[in-house]
Coordinates of C-alpha atoms in Angstrom, one line a residue:
M1 CA -0.1 -0.3 -0.1
I2 CA 1.1 3.8 -0.6
T3 CA -0.9 6.4 0.6
H4 CA -0.6 9.5 2.2
I5 CA 0.7 10.4 5.8
R6 CA -1.9 10.5 8.4
R7 CA -2.5 11.2 11.6
F8 CA -5.4 9.6 14.3
N9 CA -7.8 11.6 15.5
E10 CA -8.9 10.9 19.5
L11 CA -11.6 8.2 17.6
G12 CA -8.6 6.8 15.8
I13 CA -6.6 6.5 18.8
E14 CA -9.1 4.8 20.9
K15 CA -10.0 2.4 18.1
F16 CA -6.4 1.3 17.9
R17 CA -6.0 1.0 21.5
T18 CA -9.1 -1.3 21.2
L19 CA -7.5 -3.5 18.6
L20 CA -4.2 -3.8 20.3
H21 CA -6.3 -5.0 23.1
E22 CA -8.2 -7.5 20.5
V23 CA -4.8 -8.6 19.5
R24 CA -3.3 -9.1 22.5
D25 CA -6.1 -11.4 23.6
G26 CA -6.1 -13.2 20.3
E27 CA -9.7 -12.0 19.0
A28 CA -7.9 -10.2 16.1
D29 CA -4.8 -10.6 14.0
G30 CA -3.8 -7.6 13.1
V31 CA -4.4 -4.1 11.4
P32 CA -6.7 -3.9 8.8
D33 CA -6.3 -1.2 6.0
L34 CA -9.3 0.6 6.7
L35 CA -8.3 1.7 10.1
V36 CA -5.4 3.7 8.8
T37 CA -7.1 5.3 5.8
D38 CA -10.6 5.6 7.4
G39 CA -11.7 9.4 7.3
Y40 CA -13.4 9.1 10.5
S41 CA -10.5 8.1 12.1
C42 CA -7.4 10.0 10.4
E43 CA -7.1 12.7 8.6
I44 CA -4.3 13.7 6.0
I45 CA -1.2 15.6 7.3
N46 CA 0.3 16.6 3.7
A47 CA -1.2 16.0 0.4
E48 CA 1.8 16.1 -1.5
L49 CA 3.9 13.4 0.5
K50 CA 3.0 9.6 0.3
I51 CA 4.6 6.5 2.4
E52 CA 5.0 2.9 1.5
R53 CA 3.6 0.0 3.8
K54 CA 6.0 -2.6 3.6
K55 CA 7.7 -5.0 5.9
F56 CA 11.0 -3.8 7.2
D57 CA 13.3 -6.3 9.6
S58 CA 15.5 -3.6 10.3
K59 CA 15.1 -0.8 12.5
N60 CA 17.8 1.1 11.2
E61 CA 16.1 1.0 7.9
I62 CA 12.6 1.9 9.1
I63 CA 13.5 4.6 11.5
R64 CA 15.4 6.0 8.4
Y65 CA 12.7 5.9 6.0
I66 CA 10.5 7.4 8.5
Y67 CA 12.6 10.1 9.3
D68 CA 13.2 11.1 5.7
K69 CA 9.6 11.4 5.0
I70 CA 8.3 13.4 8.1
S71 CA 11.4 15.5 8.0
R72 CA 9.8 16.8 4.2
I73 CA 6.8 17.9 6.0
P74 CA 7.4 22.2 6.6
G75 CA 6.0 24.2 9.8
R76 CA 5.0 21.4 12.3
N77 CA 7.0 19.9 15.0
L78 CA 5.7 16.1 14.4
L79 CA 8.3 14.6 16.9
Y80 CA 5.5 14.6 19.8
D81 CA 2.2 14.3 17.7
A82 CA 0.4 11.5 19.2
G83 CA -1.7 11.0 16.4
L84 CA 0.9 10.6 14.1
W85 CA 2.9 8.3 15.9
S86 CA 0.2 6.1 16.8
W87 CA -1.0 6.0 13.1
L88 CA 2.7 4.8 12.0
S89 CA 2.5 2.0 14.6
A90 CA -0.6 0.9 13.1
F91 CA 0.7 1.4 9.4
Y92 CA 3.6 -0.5 10.5
F93 CA 2.2 -2.8 12.7
D94 CA 3.6 -6.0 10.7
S95 CA 7.2 -4.5 11.2
I96 CA 6.6 -3.7 15.0
C97 CA 4.4 -6.4 15.8
P98 CA 5.0 -9.4 13.6
Q99 CA 3.5 -12.5 13.8
R100 CA 5.7 -15.3 15.1
S101 CA 6.1 -18.6 13.6
D102 CA 2.7 -19.8 15.1
G103 CA 0.4 -17.1 13.7
K104 CA 0.3 -15.0 16.8
R105 CA 1.5 -11.8 18.0
K106 CA 3.2 -10.6 21.1
V107 CA 1.8 -7.0 21.7
G108 CA 3.6 -5.3 24.2
E109 CA 2.5 -2.6 26.5
D110 CA 0.3 0.1 24.9
S111 CA 3.0 3.1 25.3
R112 CA 5.4 1.1 22.5
Y113 CA 2.8 1.8 19.9
I114 CA 0.6 4.5 21.2
L115 CA 2.5 7.6 21.9
N116 CA 2.6 9.4 25.2
A117 CA 4.0 12.2 24.3
E118 CA 3.5 14.0 28.0
E119 CA 6.0 11.7 30.1
W120 CA 9.5 10.8 29.1
N121 CA 9.3 7.5 30.7
K122 CA 6.5 6.4 28.4
Y123 CA 7.6 8.4 25.6
Y124 CA 11.2 6.8 25.3
R125 CA 9.6 3.4 25.2
H126 CA 7.6 4.1 21.7
L127 CA 9.3 2.2 18.8
L128 CA 9.0 4.4 16.3
A129 CA 8.9 7.9 17.6
S130 CA 11.7 7.4 20.3
P131 CA 14.4 6.1 18.0
T132 CA 13.4 8.6 15.3
R133 CA 13.9 11.6 17.6
L134 CA 17.1 10.4 18.7
L135 CA 18.2 9.8 15.2
K136 CA 17.2 13.8 14.6
E137 CA 19.1 14.9 17.6
L138 CA 22.2 12.4 17.4
D139 CA 22.5 11.8 13.5
D140 CA 25.2 9.1 13.3
L141 CA 25.5 8.7 16.9
A142 CA 22.3 7.4 17.1
K143 CA 23.4 4.2 15.6
I144 CA 23.6 2.5 18.9
Y145 CA 19.7 3.4 19.2
L146 CA 19.0 1.8 15.7
A147 CA 20.2 -2.1 15.9
G148 CA 18.4 -4.8 15.7
T149 CA 14.9 -5.2 14.8
P150 CA 11.8 -2.7 14.7
D151 CA 9.7 -4.7 17.5
K152 CA 12.3 -4.3 20.0
N153 CA 14.0 -1.7 22.1
G154 CA 17.6 -3.3 22.6
D155 CA 19.8 -2.9 25.8
L156 CA 21.3 0.4 24.9
H157 CA 18.4 2.4 24.2
E158 CA 16.6 1.1 27.3
S159 CA 19.8 1.9 29.5
L160 CA 20.6 5.3 28.0
A161 CA 17.2 6.6 26.5
S162 CA 15.4 5.8 29.9
R163 CA 17.4 9.0 31.4
Q164 CA 15.7 12.3 29.7
E165 CA 19.0 14.0 30.7
I166 CA 21.7 11.8 28.9
A167 CA 19.8 10.3 26.3
T168 CA 20.8 12.7 23.9
C169 CA 23.9 14.1 25.5
K170 CA 26.3 13.6 22.8
G171 CA 29.6 12.9 24.9
V172 CA 27.6 10.4 26.9
I173 CA 26.4 8.7 23.7
E174 CA 29.9 8.8 22.0
A175 CA 31.6 7.4 25.1
A176 CA 29.0 4.7 25.5
T177 CA 29.5 3.8 21.9
V178 CA 33.3 3.4 22.3
L179 CA 32.6 1.5 25.6
Y180 CA 29.9 -1.0 24.8
W181 CA 29.4 -1.0 21.3
D182 CA 31.2 -3.8 18.9
K183 CA 31.0 -2.1 15.7
E184 CA 32.7 -4.8 13.9
K185 CA 29.3 -7.2 14.9
N186 CA 26.9 -4.0 14.8
K187 CA 26.1 -5.1 18.2
I188 CA 26.4 -4.7 22.0
K189 CA 29.5 -6.2 23.6
V190 CA 29.5 -9.2 25.5
G191 CA 28.8 -9.0 28.7
A192 CA 28.1 -5.5 28.6
R193 CA 24.7 -5.9 29.6
N194 CA 25.5 -7.8 32.9
K195 CA 24.0 -6.6 36.1
D196 CA 26.9 -6.8 37.8
G197 CA 30.9 -6.4 37.2
K198 CA 33.6 -3.9 36.4
G199 CA 32.4 -0.9 34.1
V200 CA 29.3 -2.8 32.9
L201 CA 26.6 -0.6 31.4
R202 CA 24.7 -0.6 34.2
R203 CA 27.3 0.7 36.4
F204 CA 27.9 3.3 33.7
T205 CA 24.3 4.6 33.3
T206 CA 23.0 4.3 37.0
S207 CA 26.6 5.3 38.9
T208 CA 29.2 6.9 37.0
I209 CA 27.5 9.4 35.0
P210 CA 25.3 10.6 37.6
Q211 CA 28.4 11.3 39.9
F212 CA 29.7 13.0 36.9
Q213 CA 27.0 15.0 36.3
M214 CA 27.2 16.4 39.8
T215 CA 30.4 17.9 38.9
Y216 CA 30.5 18.6 35.2
D217 CA 29.0 20.0 32.4
L218 CA 28.5 17.0 30.5
N219 CA 26.8 18.6 27.3
S220 CA 29.8 20.8 27.0
M221 CA 32.2 17.4 27.1
S222 CA 33.2 15.3 24.0
G223 CA 33.1 11.3 24.2
K224 CA 36.8 11.1 24.8
E225 CA 37.2 13.9 27.3
L226 CA 34.4 11.9 29.0
I227 CA 36.4 8.5 28.9
Q228 CA 39.5 10.3 30.2
L229 CA 37.7 10.9 33.6
L230 CA 36.5 7.6 33.9
P231 CA 37.9 5.3 36.8
K232 CA 40.4 2.1 36.2
E233 CA 37.4 -0.5 35.8
Y234 CA 36.3 0.7 32.4
E235 CA 39.6 0.2 31.0
G236 CA 38.7 -3.4 29.8
W237 CA 35.7 -2.1 27.8
I238 CA 37.7 0.6 25.8
T239 CA 38.0 -0.5 22.3
P240 CA 41.6 0.3 21.0

């Protein structure tokens, strides 16, 4: 399907919410075309711009595709538009909530599909809006947020994006990339997600960075400068 980019109105959001519950309970198996085109439930945002409904297996591909489209829409800040991102979730439901081998779908909490733009602890969980915003803010540094499949937020996203004060702090993200990202395998390093251990990601985000925030202006620092401040426990994670 190729169609205009739309946004749900309040009725459309509630219809989508009801459908999510039905899919979760096994009473429905997907999103019907009518829901994303029905003039009673949604409205066209831009009459000159169209978008293609296709199956994406890569988060990097779907987020860059969506960002390319919405960045062409002038005069509106769409990153917090709940109607748009909820509509996009319905439009790309097969990508962000794919059918398993048994034909069923594993539907997560509603905030993964219906954008809550008022609360950061809900906003960052949205499978499309959150990584798109991070791509806009961080450009190439956002690659650690765009790894994996569209239906999941990876460990780095959960650990970094969940903390609004560091989610788009370029120095912190650059340092985290050096420490925990295996650029050859394009995934998080083995052991980085462990709950305990020297210099693990959890220590970095919950202990070391909060301590640094009390003393330093992290927004003015580069990743290299931040890494130079790290205690010895992080030396083993630094990629040569």
